[in-house]
Protein backbone atom coordinates (compact mmCIF):
# COMPACT_ATOMS: atom_id res chain seq x y z
CA UNK A 1 0.00 0.00 0.00
CA UNK A 2 1.28 3.47 -0.87
CA UNK A 3 1.39 5.91 2.05
CA UNK A 4 2.37 9.43 1.05
CA UNK A 5 0.22 11.57 3.36
CA UNK A 6 0.76 12.03 7.04
CA UNK A 7 -1.28 9.67 9.19
CA UNK A 8 -4.28 10.88 11.19
CA UNK A 9 -4.36 9.70 14.83
CA UNK A 10 -7.98 8.57 14.77
CA UNK A 11 -9.26 4.98 14.68
CA UNK A 12 -11.23 4.35 11.49
CA UNK A 13 -14.94 3.59 11.59
CA UNK A 14 -16.01 1.33 8.72
CA UNK A 15 -19.26 2.18 6.93
CA UNK A 16 -20.82 0.02 4.25
CA UNK A 17 -22.94 1.53 1.46
CA UNK A 18 -24.75 -0.05 -1.46
CA UNK A 19 -25.96 2.87 -3.60
CA UNK A 20 -25.14 6.46 -4.59
CA UNK A 21 -27.80 7.73 -2.16
CA UNK A 22 -26.26 5.78 0.73
CA UNK A 23 -22.80 7.04 -0.22
CA UNK A 24 -23.97 10.66 -0.24
CA UNK A 25 -25.68 10.15 3.11
CA UNK A 26 -22.52 8.63 4.60
CA UNK A 27 -20.44 11.56 3.37
CA UNK A 28 -22.94 14.03 4.78
CA UNK A 29 -22.69 12.39 8.22
CA UNK A 30 -18.92 11.92 8.17
CA UNK A 31 -16.96 13.79 10.83
CA UNK A 32 -13.51 12.44 10.03
CA UNK A 33 -11.75 9.08 10.37
CA UNK A 34 -14.42 6.99 8.61
CA UNK A 35 -13.71 4.35 5.96
CA UNK A 36 -16.59 4.04 3.50
CA UNK A 37 -16.56 0.63 1.83
CA UNK A 38 -17.86 0.51 -1.76
CA UNK A 39 -19.16 -2.82 -3.09
CA UNK A 40 -19.00 -3.37 -6.86
CA UNK A 41 -21.47 -1.17 -8.71
CA UNK A 42 -22.08 2.23 -10.31
CA UNK A 43 -22.06 5.29 -8.05
CA UNK A 44 -22.56 8.08 -10.60
CA UNK A 45 -20.47 11.25 -10.27
CA UNK A 46 -18.77 11.98 -6.96
CA UNK A 47 -18.75 15.64 -5.93
CA UNK A 48 -17.37 16.79 -2.58
CA UNK A 49 -17.37 20.52 -1.90
CA UNK A 50 -16.53 22.53 1.19
CA UNK A 51 -15.75 19.57 3.52
CA UNK A 52 -12.55 19.93 5.57
CA UNK A 53 -12.11 16.78 7.66
CA UNK A 54 -9.72 16.86 10.61
CA UNK A 55 -9.13 13.12 10.18
CA UNK A 56 -8.95 11.36 6.85
CA UNK A 57 -12.14 9.99 5.29
CA UNK A 58 -11.43 7.06 2.96
CA UNK A 59 -13.60 5.81 0.10
CA UNK A 60 -12.38 2.31 -0.70
CA UNK A 61 -13.53 -0.23 -3.28
CA UNK A 62 -14.18 -3.64 -1.68
CA UNK A 63 -13.09 -5.26 -4.94
CA UNK A 64 -10.27 -3.49 -6.77
CA UNK A 65 -11.62 -1.14 -9.44
CA UNK A 66 -15.10 -2.69 -9.42
CA UNK A 67 -16.75 0.34 -7.80
CA UNK A 68 -17.31 2.82 -10.62
CA UNK A 69 -17.77 6.58 -10.81
CA UNK A 70 -18.46 8.72 -13.90
CA UNK A 71 -16.23 11.51 -12.52
CA UNK A 72 -14.68 12.79 -9.30
CA UNK A 73 -14.67 16.50 -8.41
CA UNK A 74 -13.24 17.62 -5.05
CA UNK A 75 -13.42 21.37 -4.37
CA UNK A 76 -12.46 23.32 -1.25
CA UNK A 77 -12.20 20.12 0.77
CA UNK A 78 -9.55 18.29 2.76
CA UNK A 79 -8.60 14.97 4.32
CA UNK A 80 -10.00 12.62 1.67
CA UNK A 81 -8.59 9.40 0.21
CA UNK A 82 -10.13 7.55 -2.75
CA UNK A 83 -8.69 4.07 -3.22
CA UNK A 84 -9.10 1.32 -5.80
CA UNK A 85 -12.10 2.67 -7.73
CA UNK A 86 -12.70 2.93 -11.47
CA UNK A 87 -13.48 6.44 -12.71
CA UNK A 88 -14.98 5.61 -16.10
CA UNK A 89 -16.22 8.73 -17.86
CA UNK A 90 -19.06 8.11 -20.35
CA UNK A 91 -18.03 11.24 -22.31
CA UNK A 92 -14.83 12.69 -23.76
CA UNK A 93 -15.35 16.05 -22.05
CA UNK A 94 -13.92 19.40 -23.07
CA UNK A 95 -10.29 20.45 -23.09
CA UNK A 96 -9.25 21.76 -19.69
CA UNK A 97 -11.68 19.54 -17.85
CA UNK A 98 -10.69 16.38 -16.02
CA UNK A 99 -12.07 12.95 -15.23
CA UNK A 100 -10.68 13.52 -11.71
CA UNK A 101 -10.43 17.16 -10.59
CA UNK A 102 -8.96 18.52 -7.34
CA UNK A 103 -9.47 22.28 -7.05
CA UNK A 104 -10.15 25.50 -5.12
CA UNK A 105 -7.89 25.19 -2.10
CA UNK A 106 -8.40 21.49 -1.45
CA UNK A 107 -5.71 19.89 0.68
CA UNK A 108 -4.60 16.47 1.91
CA UNK A 109 -6.25 14.57 -0.96
CA UNK A 110 -5.13 11.12 -2.13
CA UNK A 111 -6.18 9.32 -5.31
CA UNK A 112 -4.62 5.87 -5.01
CA UNK A 113 -4.63 2.72 -7.22
CA UNK A 114 -7.55 3.87 -9.38
CA UNK A 115 -8.31 3.37 -13.06
CA UNK A 116 -9.14 6.71 -14.65
CA UNK A 117 -10.31 7.08 -18.23
CA UNK A 118 -12.42 9.05 -20.66
CA UNK A 119 -14.82 7.45 -23.06
CA UNK A 120 -13.11 4.50 -24.73
CA UNK A 121 -13.32 5.31 -28.43
CA UNK A 122 -11.02 6.77 -31.10
CA UNK A 123 -11.37 10.37 -29.86
CA UNK A 124 -8.41 11.61 -27.79
CA UNK A 125 -9.10 15.34 -28.11
CA UNK A 126 -11.16 15.98 -24.97
CA UNK A 127 -10.59 16.02 -21.22
CA UNK A 128 -7.49 15.13 -19.23
CA UNK A 129 -7.27 12.27 -16.77
CA UNK A 130 -6.23 14.14 -13.60
CA UNK A 131 -6.44 17.92 -13.08
CA UNK A 132 -5.55 20.26 -10.23
CA UNK A 133 -6.20 24.00 -10.04
CA UNK A 134 -6.83 26.81 -7.61
CA UNK A 135 -4.07 26.56 -5.02
CA UNK A 136 -4.35 22.97 -3.79
CA UNK A 137 -1.92 21.50 -1.23
CA UNK A 138 -0.62 18.04 -0.31
CA UNK A 139 -2.27 16.18 -3.17
CA UNK A 140 -1.21 12.63 -4.08
CA UNK A 141 -1.87 10.69 -7.29
CA UNK A 142 -0.19 7.30 -6.91
CA UNK A 143 -0.44 3.91 -8.61
CA UNK A 144 -3.21 4.90 -11.02
CA UNK A 145 -3.84 3.66 -14.57
CA UNK A 146 -4.84 6.64 -16.75
CA UNK A 147 -5.96 6.13 -20.33
CA UNK A 148 -8.18 7.28 -23.22
CA UNK A 149 -7.81 10.99 -22.47
CA UNK A 150 -6.14 13.98 -24.13
CA UNK A 151 -3.45 14.71 -21.52
CA UNK A 152 -2.77 12.15 -18.85
CA UNK A 153 -2.71 15.00 -16.35
CA UNK A 154 -2.65 18.79 -16.13
CA UNK A 155 -1.38 19.66 -12.66
CA UNK A 156 -1.31 23.37 -11.87
CA UNK A 157 -1.29 25.71 -8.87
CA UNK A 158 -0.30 22.92 -6.46
CA UNK A 159 2.06 22.85 -3.50
CA UNK A 160 3.15 19.54 -1.96
CA UNK A 161 2.26 17.49 -5.03
CA UNK A 162 3.10 13.78 -5.33
CA UNK A 163 2.64 12.07 -8.71
CA UNK A 164 4.10 8.60 -8.23
CA UNK A 165 3.93 5.26 -10.02
CA UNK A 166 1.15 6.09 -12.48
CA UNK A 167 0.82 4.32 -15.83
CA UNK A 168 -0.42 6.49 -18.69
CA UNK A 169 -1.48 5.21 -22.11
CA UNK A 170 -3.82 5.89 -25.03
CA UNK A 171 -3.60 9.69 -25.06
CA UNK A 172 -3.69 12.51 -27.60
CA UNK A 173 -1.13 14.91 -26.15
CA UNK A 174 1.25 15.07 -23.15
CA UNK A 175 1.48 12.36 -20.53
CA UNK A 176 1.91 14.91 -17.72
CA UNK A 177 1.84 18.70 -17.80
CA UNK A 178 2.78 20.91 -14.82
CA UNK A 179 2.07 24.62 -14.43
CA UNK A 180 3.13 26.62 -11.38
CA UNK A 181 3.82 23.83 -8.88
CA UNK A 182 6.12 23.65 -5.86
CA UNK A 183 7.43 20.93 -3.57
CA UNK A 184 6.60 18.34 -6.24
CA UNK A 185 7.77 14.74 -6.54
CA UNK A 186 7.21 13.18 -9.98
CA UNK A 187 8.54 9.64 -9.70
CA UNK A 188 8.30 6.25 -11.47
CA UNK A 189 5.58 7.27 -13.90
CA UNK A 190 5.34 5.47 -17.25
CA UNK A 191 4.54 7.43 -20.38
CA UNK A 192 2.14 6.41 -23.10
CA UNK A 193 3.09 3.92 -25.79
CA UNK A 194 -0.13 4.59 -27.71
CA UNK A 195 -0.40 8.26 -28.73
CA UNK A 196 -2.93 9.54 -31.28
CA UNK A 197 -2.41 13.31 -31.50
CA UNK A 198 -4.57 15.97 -33.08
CA UNK A 199 -3.02 18.09 -35.81
CA UNK A 200 -2.09 20.92 -33.44
CA UNK A 201 -0.52 18.71 -30.75
CA UNK A 202 3.06 19.42 -29.64
CA UNK A 203 3.95 16.21 -27.89
CA UNK A 204 5.94 15.93 -24.66
CA UNK A 205 6.32 13.14 -22.13
CA UNK A 206 6.56 15.49 -19.12
CA UNK A 207 6.18 19.22 -19.68
CA UNK A 208 6.57 22.18 -17.33
CA UNK A 209 5.43 25.55 -18.68
CA UNK A 210 3.27 28.62 -18.19
CA UNK A 211 4.18 29.64 -14.62
CA UNK A 212 7.24 29.39 -12.38
CA UNK A 213 7.83 26.12 -10.53
CA UNK A 214 10.28 25.30 -7.75
CA UNK A 215 11.53 22.49 -5.51
CA UNK A 216 10.94 19.73 -8.05
CA UNK A 217 12.20 16.13 -8.14
CA UNK A 218 11.75 14.12 -11.36
CA UNK A 219 13.03 10.61 -10.69
CA UNK A 220 12.79 7.22 -12.37
CA UNK A 221 10.19 8.12 -14.99
CA UNK A 222 10.13 6.07 -18.19
CA UNK A 223 9.08 6.82 -21.77
CA UNK A 224 9.49 4.05 -24.36
CA UNK A 225 7.57 4.84 -27.58
CA UNK A 226 5.48 2.57 -29.75
CA UNK A 227 3.05 4.39 -32.05
CA UNK A 228 4.82 7.79 -31.94
CA UNK A 229 8.45 8.68 -31.30
CA UNK A 230 8.18 12.42 -32.12
CA UNK A 231 7.74 13.18 -28.41
CA UNK A 232 10.03 15.45 -26.42
CA UNK A 233 11.12 13.93 -23.12
CA UNK A 234 11.24 16.13 -20.01
CA UNK A 235 10.70 19.68 -21.29
CA UNK A 236 10.80 22.72 -18.98
CA UNK A 237 10.32 26.08 -20.71
CA UNK A 238 8.26 29.28 -20.79
CA UNK A 239 8.78 29.96 -17.04
CA UNK A 240 11.50 29.94 -14.35
CA UNK A 241 12.49 26.72 -12.60
CA UNK A 242 14.34 26.68 -9.28
CA UNK A 243 15.79 23.85 -7.19
CA UNK A 244 15.23 21.02 -9.66
CA UNK A 245 16.64 17.48 -9.46
CA UNK A 246 16.22 15.26 -12.54
CA UNK A 247 17.68 11.79 -12.00
CA UNK A 248 17.32 8.17 -13.05
CA UNK A 249 14.86 8.78 -15.89
CA UNK A 250 14.90 6.66 -19.05
CA UNK A 251 13.65 8.32 -22.24
CA UNK A 252 13.73 7.07 -25.82
CA UNK A 253 12.55 9.53 -28.48
CA UNK A 254 13.14 10.72 -32.01
CA UNK A 255 13.51 14.32 -30.81
CA UNK A 256 16.70 16.16 -29.86
CA UNK A 257 15.32 17.33 -26.51
CA UNK A 258 15.56 14.28 -24.32
CA UNK A 259 15.74 16.51 -21.25
CA UNK A 260 15.55 20.28 -21.65
CA UNK A 261 15.54 22.99 -18.97
CA UNK A 262 15.40 26.67 -19.91
CA UNK A 263 15.74 29.48 -17.41
CA UNK A 264 16.72 27.23 -14.51
CA UNK A 265 18.38 27.97 -11.18
CA UNK A 266 20.07 25.29 -9.04
CA UNK A 267 19.28 22.47 -11.49
CA UNK A 268 20.95 19.03 -11.28
CA UNK A 269 20.54 16.44 -14.07
CA UNK A 270 22.24 13.14 -13.25
CA UNK A 271 22.17 9.44 -14.12
CA UNK A 272 19.54 9.67 -16.86
CA UNK A 273 19.43 7.73 -20.12
CA UNK A 274 18.19 9.61 -23.21
CA UNK A 275 18.35 7.64 -26.46
CA UNK A 276 17.44 8.34 -30.07
CA UNK A 277 15.03 6.46 -32.35
CA UNK A 278 16.53 5.98 -35.79
CA UNK A 279 14.77 7.70 -38.69
CA UNK A 280 12.46 9.92 -36.63
CA UNK A 281 13.18 13.64 -36.41
CA UNK A 282 16.61 14.36 -34.97
CA UNK A 283 19.85 12.41 -35.33
CA UNK A 284 20.65 12.94 -31.65
CA UNK A 285 18.84 13.01 -28.31
CA UNK A 286 20.53 15.20 -25.73
CA UNK A 287 20.28 16.86 -22.33
CA UNK A 288 20.06 20.62 -22.80
CA UNK A 289 20.21 22.52 -19.52
CA UNK A 290 22.50 25.55 -19.62
CA UNK A 291 24.08 26.35 -16.27
CA UNK A 292 22.93 23.08 -14.69
CA UNK A 293 25.06 20.34 -13.18
CA UNK A 294 24.83 17.61 -15.81
CA UNK A 295 26.74 14.45 -14.90
CA UNK A 296 26.57 10.66 -15.08
CA UNK A 297 24.11 10.59 -17.99
CA UNK A 298 23.98 8.56 -21.21
CA UNK A 299 23.11 10.61 -24.29
CA UNK A 300 22.77 9.80 -27.96
CA UNK A 301 24.61 11.81 -30.60
CA UNK A 302 25.81 11.49 -34.20
CA UNK A 303 28.97 9.61 -35.24
CA UNK A 304 30.96 12.76 -36.10
CA UNK A 305 30.41 14.39 -32.69
CA UNK A 306 33.71 15.05 -30.91
CA UNK A 307 31.97 14.37 -27.60
CA UNK A 308 31.62 10.64 -28.35
CA UNK A 309 32.75 8.62 -25.36
CA UNK A 310 33.08 10.23 -21.94
CA UNK A 311 32.94 14.02 -22.05
CA UNK A 312 32.34 16.30 -19.07
CA UNK A 313 31.29 13.35 -16.93
CA UNK A 314 28.67 11.98 -19.36
CA UNK A 315 28.74 9.07 -21.82
CA UNK A 316 27.84 9.90 -25.42
CA UNK A 317 26.87 6.99 -27.67
CA UNK A 318 25.89 6.92 -31.34
CA UNK A 319 23.29 4.94 -33.25
CA UNK A 320 24.07 5.47 -36.94
CA UNK A 321 27.38 3.73 -37.67
CA UNK A 322 28.29 0.27 -36.41
CA UNK A 323 31.85 0.73 -37.64
CA UNK A 324 32.39 3.81 -35.49
CA UNK A 325 33.30 3.71 -31.81
CA UNK A 326 30.72 4.06 -29.06
CA UNK A 327 27.89 2.47 -31.03
CA UNK A 328 24.72 1.49 -29.10
CA UNK A 329 25.20 -2.18 -29.89
CA UNK A 330 28.48 -2.39 -27.99
CA UNK A 331 27.15 -0.84 -24.78
CA UNK A 332 23.39 -1.42 -24.47
CA UNK A 333 21.53 -4.73 -24.37
CA UNK A 334 18.74 -4.32 -26.93
CA UNK A 335 18.53 -0.62 -27.69
CA UNK A 336 18.73 -1.38 -31.43
CA UNK A 337 15.40 -3.20 -31.36
CA UNK A 338 12.40 -1.62 -33.06
CA UNK A 339 9.82 -0.05 -30.73
CA UNK A 340 8.39 -0.98 -28.36
CA UNK A 341 11.55 -1.28 -26.33
CA UNK A 342 11.86 -2.47 -22.75
CA UNK A 343 13.53 -0.79 -19.80
CA UNK A 344 15.83 -3.78 -19.38
CA UNK A 345 16.64 -3.68 -23.10
CA UNK A 346 18.07 -0.18 -22.94
CA UNK A 347 20.15 -1.08 -19.90
CA UNK A 348 23.94 -1.51 -20.01
CA UNK A 349 25.77 -4.58 -21.17
CA UNK A 350 27.72 -6.21 -18.37
CA UNK A 351 31.35 -5.16 -18.22
CA UNK A 352 30.96 -2.08 -20.39
CA UNK A 353 31.48 1.56 -19.58
CA UNK A 354 27.71 2.05 -19.74
CA UNK A 355 27.35 0.39 -16.34
CA UNK A 356 28.74 3.56 -14.76
CA UNK A 357 26.31 5.94 -16.47
CA UNK A 358 22.63 6.43 -17.13
CA UNK A 359 19.54 5.25 -15.25
CA UNK A 360 21.13 1.87 -14.49
CA UNK A 361 23.86 3.56 -12.45
CA UNK A 362 21.52 5.46 -10.15
CA UNK A 363 22.82 5.16 -6.59
CA UNK A 364 20.40 3.34 -4.35
CA UNK A 365 19.07 5.33 -1.37
Coordinates of C-alpha atoms in Angstrom, one line a residue:
X1 CA 0.0 0.0 0.0
X2 CA 1.3 3.5 -0.9
X3 CA 1.4 5.9 2.0
X4 CA 2.4 9.4 1.0
X5 CA 0.2 11.6 3.4
X6 CA 0.8 12.0 7.0
X7 CA -1.3 9.7 9.2
X8 CA -4.3 10.9 11.2
X9 CA -4.4 9.7 14.8
X10 CA -8.0 8.6 14.8
X11 CA -9.3 5.0 14.7
X12 CA -11.2 4.4 11.5
X13 CA -14.9 3.6 11.6
X14 CA -16.0 1.3 8.7
X15 CA -19.3 2.2 6.9
X16 CA -20.8 0.0 4.2
X17 CA -22.9 1.5 1.5
X18 CA -24.7 -0.1 -1.5
X19 CA -26.0 2.9 -3.6
X20 CA -25.1 6.5 -4.6
X21 CA -27.8 7.7 -2.2
X22 CA -26.3 5.8 0.7
X23 CA -22.8 7.0 -0.2
X24 CA -24.0 10.7 -0.2
X25 CA -25.7 10.1 3.1
X26 CA -22.5 8.6 4.6
X27 CA -20.4 11.6 3.4
X28 CA -22.9 14.0 4.8
X29 CA -22.7 12.4 8.2
X30 CA -18.9 11.9 8.2
X31 CA -17.0 13.8 10.8
X32 CA -13.5 12.4 10.0
X33 CA -11.7 9.1 10.4
X34 CA -14.4 7.0 8.6
X35 CA -13.7 4.3 6.0
X36 CA -16.6 4.0 3.5
X37 CA -16.6 0.6 1.8
X38 CA -17.9 0.5 -1.8
X39 CA -19.2 -2.8 -3.1
X40 CA -19.0 -3.4 -6.9
X41 CA -21.5 -1.2 -8.7
X42 CA -22.1 2.2 -10.3
X43 CA -22.1 5.3 -8.1
X44 CA -22.6 8.1 -10.6
X45 CA -20.5 11.2 -10.3
X46 CA -18.8 12.0 -7.0
X47 CA -18.8 15.6 -5.9
X48 CA -17.4 16.8 -2.6
X49 CA -17.4 20.5 -1.9
X50 CA -16.5 22.5 1.2
X51 CA -15.7 19.6 3.5
X52 CA -12.5 19.9 5.6
X53 CA -12.1 16.8 7.7
X54 CA -9.7 16.9 10.6
X55 CA -9.1 13.1 10.2
X56 CA -9.0 11.4 6.8
X57 CA -12.1 10.0 5.3
X58 CA -11.4 7.1 3.0
X59 CA -13.6 5.8 0.1
X60 CA -12.4 2.3 -0.7
X61 CA -13.5 -0.2 -3.3
X62 CA -14.2 -3.6 -1.7
X63 CA -13.1 -5.3 -4.9
X64 CA -10.3 -3.5 -6.8
X65 CA -11.6 -1.1 -9.4
X66 CA -15.1 -2.7 -9.4
X67 CA -16.7 0.3 -7.8
X68 CA -17.3 2.8 -10.6
X69 CA -17.8 6.6 -10.8
X70 CA -18.5 8.7 -13.9
X71 CA -16.2 11.5 -12.5
X72 CA -14.7 12.8 -9.3
X73 CA -14.7 16.5 -8.4
X74 CA -13.2 17.6 -5.1
X75 CA -13.4 21.4 -4.4
X76 CA -12.5 23.3 -1.2
X77 CA -12.2 20.1 0.8
X78 CA -9.6 18.3 2.8
X79 CA -8.6 15.0 4.3
X80 CA -10.0 12.6 1.7
X81 CA -8.6 9.4 0.2
X82 CA -10.1 7.5 -2.7
X83 CA -8.7 4.1 -3.2
X84 CA -9.1 1.3 -5.8
X85 CA -12.1 2.7 -7.7
X86 CA -12.7 2.9 -11.5
X87 CA -13.5 6.4 -12.7
X88 CA -15.0 5.6 -16.1
X89 CA -16.2 8.7 -17.9
X90 CA -19.1 8.1 -20.3
X91 CA -18.0 11.2 -22.3
X92 CA -14.8 12.7 -23.8
X93 CA -15.3 16.1 -22.0
X94 CA -13.9 19.4 -23.1
X95 CA -10.3 20.5 -23.1
X96 CA -9.2 21.8 -19.7
X97 CA -11.7 19.5 -17.8
X98 CA -10.7 16.4 -16.0
X99 CA -12.1 13.0 -15.2
X100 CA -10.7 13.5 -11.7
X101 CA -10.4 17.2 -10.6
X102 CA -9.0 18.5 -7.3
X103 CA -9.5 22.3 -7.0
X104 CA -10.1 25.5 -5.1
X105 CA -7.9 25.2 -2.1
X106 CA -8.4 21.5 -1.4
X107 CA -5.7 19.9 0.7
X108 CA -4.6 16.5 1.9
X109 CA -6.2 14.6 -1.0
X110 CA -5.1 11.1 -2.1
X111 CA -6.2 9.3 -5.3
X112 CA -4.6 5.9 -5.0
X113 CA -4.6 2.7 -7.2
X114 CA -7.6 3.9 -9.4
X115 CA -8.3 3.4 -13.1
X116 CA -9.1 6.7 -14.6
X117 CA -10.3 7.1 -18.2
X118 CA -12.4 9.0 -20.7
X119 CA -14.8 7.5 -23.1
X120 CA -13.1 4.5 -24.7
X121 CA -13.3 5.3 -28.4
X122 CA -11.0 6.8 -31.1
X123 CA -11.4 10.4 -29.9
X124 CA -8.4 11.6 -27.8
X125 CA -9.1 15.3 -28.1
X126 CA -11.2 16.0 -25.0
X127 CA -10.6 16.0 -21.2
X128 CA -7.5 15.1 -19.2
X129 CA -7.3 12.3 -16.8
X130 CA -6.2 14.1 -13.6
X131 CA -6.4 17.9 -13.1
X132 CA -5.6 20.3 -10.2
X133 CA -6.2 24.0 -10.0
X134 CA -6.8 26.8 -7.6
X135 CA -4.1 26.6 -5.0
X136 CA -4.3 23.0 -3.8
X137 CA -1.9 21.5 -1.2
X138 CA -0.6 18.0 -0.3
X139 CA -2.3 16.2 -3.2
X140 CA -1.2 12.6 -4.1
X141 CA -1.9 10.7 -7.3
X142 CA -0.2 7.3 -6.9
X143 CA -0.4 3.9 -8.6
X144 CA -3.2 4.9 -11.0
X145 CA -3.8 3.7 -14.6
X146 CA -4.8 6.6 -16.7
X147 CA -6.0 6.1 -20.3
X148 CA -8.2 7.3 -23.2
X149 CA -7.8 11.0 -22.5
X150 CA -6.1 14.0 -24.1
X151 CA -3.5 14.7 -21.5
X152 CA -2.8 12.1 -18.8
X153 CA -2.7 15.0 -16.4
X154 CA -2.7 18.8 -16.1
X155 CA -1.4 19.7 -12.7
X156 CA -1.3 23.4 -11.9
X157 CA -1.3 25.7 -8.9
X158 CA -0.3 22.9 -6.5
X159 CA 2.1 22.8 -3.5
X160 CA 3.1 19.5 -2.0
X161 CA 2.3 17.5 -5.0
X162 CA 3.1 13.8 -5.3
X163 CA 2.6 12.1 -8.7
X164 CA 4.1 8.6 -8.2
X165 CA 3.9 5.3 -10.0
X166 CA 1.2 6.1 -12.5
X167 CA 0.8 4.3 -15.8
X168 CA -0.4 6.5 -18.7
X169 CA -1.5 5.2 -22.1
X170 CA -3.8 5.9 -25.0
X171 CA -3.6 9.7 -25.1
X172 CA -3.7 12.5 -27.6
X173 CA -1.1 14.9 -26.1
X174 CA 1.2 15.1 -23.2
X175 CA 1.5 12.4 -20.5
X176 CA 1.9 14.9 -17.7
X177 CA 1.8 18.7 -17.8
X178 CA 2.8 20.9 -14.8
X179 CA 2.1 24.6 -14.4
X180 CA 3.1 26.6 -11.4
X181 CA 3.8 23.8 -8.9
X182 CA 6.1 23.7 -5.9
X183 CA 7.4 20.9 -3.6
X184 CA 6.6 18.3 -6.2
X185 CA 7.8 14.7 -6.5
X186 CA 7.2 13.2 -10.0
X187 CA 8.5 9.6 -9.7
X188 CA 8.3 6.2 -11.5
X189 CA 5.6 7.3 -13.9
X190 CA 5.3 5.5 -17.2
X191 CA 4.5 7.4 -20.4
X192 CA 2.1 6.4 -23.1
X193 CA 3.1 3.9 -25.8
X194 CA -0.1 4.6 -27.7
X195 CA -0.4 8.3 -28.7
X196 CA -2.9 9.5 -31.3
X197 CA -2.4 13.3 -31.5
X198 CA -4.6 16.0 -33.1
X199 CA -3.0 18.1 -35.8
X200 CA -2.1 20.9 -33.4
X201 CA -0.5 18.7 -30.8
X202 CA 3.1 19.4 -29.6
X203 CA 4.0 16.2 -27.9
X204 CA 5.9 15.9 -24.7
X205 CA 6.3 13.1 -22.1
X206 CA 6.6 15.5 -19.1
X207 CA 6.2 19.2 -19.7
X208 CA 6.6 22.2 -17.3
X209 CA 5.4 25.6 -18.7
X210 CA 3.3 28.6 -18.2
X211 CA 4.2 29.6 -14.6
X212 CA 7.2 29.4 -12.4
X213 CA 7.8 26.1 -10.5
X214 CA 10.3 25.3 -7.8
X215 CA 11.5 22.5 -5.5
X216 CA 10.9 19.7 -8.0
X217 CA 12.2 16.1 -8.1
X218 CA 11.8 14.1 -11.4
X219 CA 13.0 10.6 -10.7
X220 CA 12.8 7.2 -12.4
X221 CA 10.2 8.1 -15.0
X222 CA 10.1 6.1 -18.2
X223 CA 9.1 6.8 -21.8
X224 CA 9.5 4.1 -24.4
X225 CA 7.6 4.8 -27.6
X226 CA 5.5 2.6 -29.8
X227 CA 3.1 4.4 -32.0
X228 CA 4.8 7.8 -31.9
X229 CA 8.4 8.7 -31.3
X230 CA 8.2 12.4 -32.1
X231 CA 7.7 13.2 -28.4
X232 CA 10.0 15.4 -26.4
X233 CA 11.1 13.9 -23.1
X234 CA 11.2 16.1 -20.0
X235 CA 10.7 19.7 -21.3
X236 CA 10.8 22.7 -19.0
X237 CA 10.3 26.1 -20.7
X238 CA 8.3 29.3 -20.8
X239 CA 8.8 30.0 -17.0
X240 CA 11.5 29.9 -14.4
X241 CA 12.5 26.7 -12.6
X242 CA 14.3 26.7 -9.3
X243 CA 15.8 23.8 -7.2
X244 CA 15.2 21.0 -9.7
X245 CA 16.6 17.5 -9.5
X246 CA 16.2 15.3 -12.5
X247 CA 17.7 11.8 -12.0
X248 CA 17.3 8.2 -13.1
X249 CA 14.9 8.8 -15.9
X250 CA 14.9 6.7 -19.1
X251 CA 13.6 8.3 -22.2
X252 CA 13.7 7.1 -25.8
X253 CA 12.5 9.5 -28.5
X254 CA 13.1 10.7 -32.0
X255 CA 13.5 14.3 -30.8
X256 CA 16.7 16.2 -29.9
X257 CA 15.3 17.3 -26.5
X258 CA 15.6 14.3 -24.3
X259 CA 15.7 16.5 -21.3
X260 CA 15.6 20.3 -21.6
X261 CA 15.5 23.0 -19.0
X262 CA 15.4 26.7 -19.9
X263 CA 15.7 29.5 -17.4
X264 CA 16.7 27.2 -14.5
X265 CA 18.4 28.0 -11.2
X266 CA 20.1 25.3 -9.0
X267 CA 19.3 22.5 -11.5
X268 CA 20.9 19.0 -11.3
X269 CA 20.5 16.4 -14.1
X270 CA 22.2 13.1 -13.3
X271 CA 22.2 9.4 -14.1
X272 CA 19.5 9.7 -16.9
X273 CA 19.4 7.7 -20.1
X274 CA 18.2 9.6 -23.2
X275 CA 18.4 7.6 -26.5
X276 CA 17.4 8.3 -30.1
X277 CA 15.0 6.5 -32.4
X278 CA 16.5 6.0 -35.8
X279 CA 14.8 7.7 -38.7
X280 CA 12.5 9.9 -36.6
X281 CA 13.2 13.6 -36.4
X282 CA 16.6 14.4 -35.0
X283 CA 19.8 12.4 -35.3
X284 CA 20.7 12.9 -31.6
X285 CA 18.8 13.0 -28.3
X286 CA 20.5 15.2 -25.7
X287 CA 20.3 16.9 -22.3
X288 CA 20.1 20.6 -22.8
X289 CA 20.2 22.5 -19.5
X290 CA 22.5 25.5 -19.6
X291 CA 24.1 26.3 -16.3
X292 CA 22.9 23.1 -14.7
X293 CA 25.1 20.3 -13.2
X294 CA 24.8 17.6 -15.8
X295 CA 26.7 14.5 -14.9
X296 CA 26.6 10.7 -15.1
X297 CA 24.1 10.6 -18.0
X298 CA 24.0 8.6 -21.2
X299 CA 23.1 10.6 -24.3
X300 CA 22.8 9.8 -28.0
X301 CA 24.6 11.8 -30.6
X302 CA 25.8 11.5 -34.2
X303 CA 29.0 9.6 -35.2
X304 CA 31.0 12.8 -36.1
X305 CA 30.4 14.4 -32.7
X306 CA 33.7 15.0 -30.9
X307 CA 32.0 14.4 -27.6
X308 CA 31.6 10.6 -28.3
X309 CA 32.7 8.6 -25.4
X310 CA 33.1 10.2 -21.9
X311 CA 32.9 14.0 -22.0
X312 CA 32.3 16.3 -19.1
X313 CA 31.3 13.4 -16.9
X314 CA 28.7 12.0 -19.4
X315 CA 28.7 9.1 -21.8
X316 CA 27.8 9.9 -25.4
X317 CA 26.9 7.0 -27.7
X318 CA 25.9 6.9 -31.3
X319 CA 23.3 4.9 -33.3
X320 CA 24.1 5.5 -36.9
X321 CA 27.4 3.7 -37.7
X322 CA 28.3 0.3 -36.4
X323 CA 31.9 0.7 -37.6
X324 CA 32.4 3.8 -35.5
X325 CA 33.3 3.7 -31.8
X326 CA 30.7 4.1 -29.1
X327 CA 27.9 2.5 -31.0
X328 CA 24.7 1.5 -29.1
X329 CA 25.2 -2.2 -29.9
X330 CA 28.5 -2.4 -28.0
X331 CA 27.2 -0.8 -24.8
X332 CA 23.4 -1.4 -24.5
X333 CA 21.5 -4.7 -24.4
X334 CA 18.7 -4.3 -26.9
X335 CA 18.5 -0.6 -27.7
X336 CA 18.7 -1.4 -31.4
X337 CA 15.4 -3.2 -31.4
X338 CA 12.4 -1.6 -33.1
X339 CA 9.8 -0.1 -30.7
X340 CA 8.4 -1.0 -28.4
X341 CA 11.6 -1.3 -26.3
X342 CA 11.9 -2.5 -22.8
X343 CA 13.5 -0.8 -19.8
X344 CA 15.8 -3.8 -19.4
X345 CA 16.6 -3.7 -23.1
X346 CA 18.1 -0.2 -22.9
X347 CA 20.1 -1.1 -19.9
X348 CA 23.9 -1.5 -20.0
X349 CA 25.8 -4.6 -21.2
X350 CA 27.7 -6.2 -18.4
X351 CA 31.3 -5.2 -18.2
X352 CA 31.0 -2.1 -20.4
X353 CA 31.5 1.6 -19.6
X354 CA 27.7 2.1 -19.7
X355 CA 27.3 0.4 -16.3
X356 CA 28.7 3.6 -14.8
X357 CA 26.3 5.9 -16.5
X358 CA 22.6 6.4 -17.1
X359 CA 19.5 5.3 -15.3
X360 CA 21.1 1.9 -14.5
X361 CA 23.9 3.6 -12.5
X362 CA 21.5 5.5 -10.2
X363 CA 22.8 5.2 -6.6
X364 CA 20.4 3.3 -4.4
X365 CA 19.1 5.3 -1.4

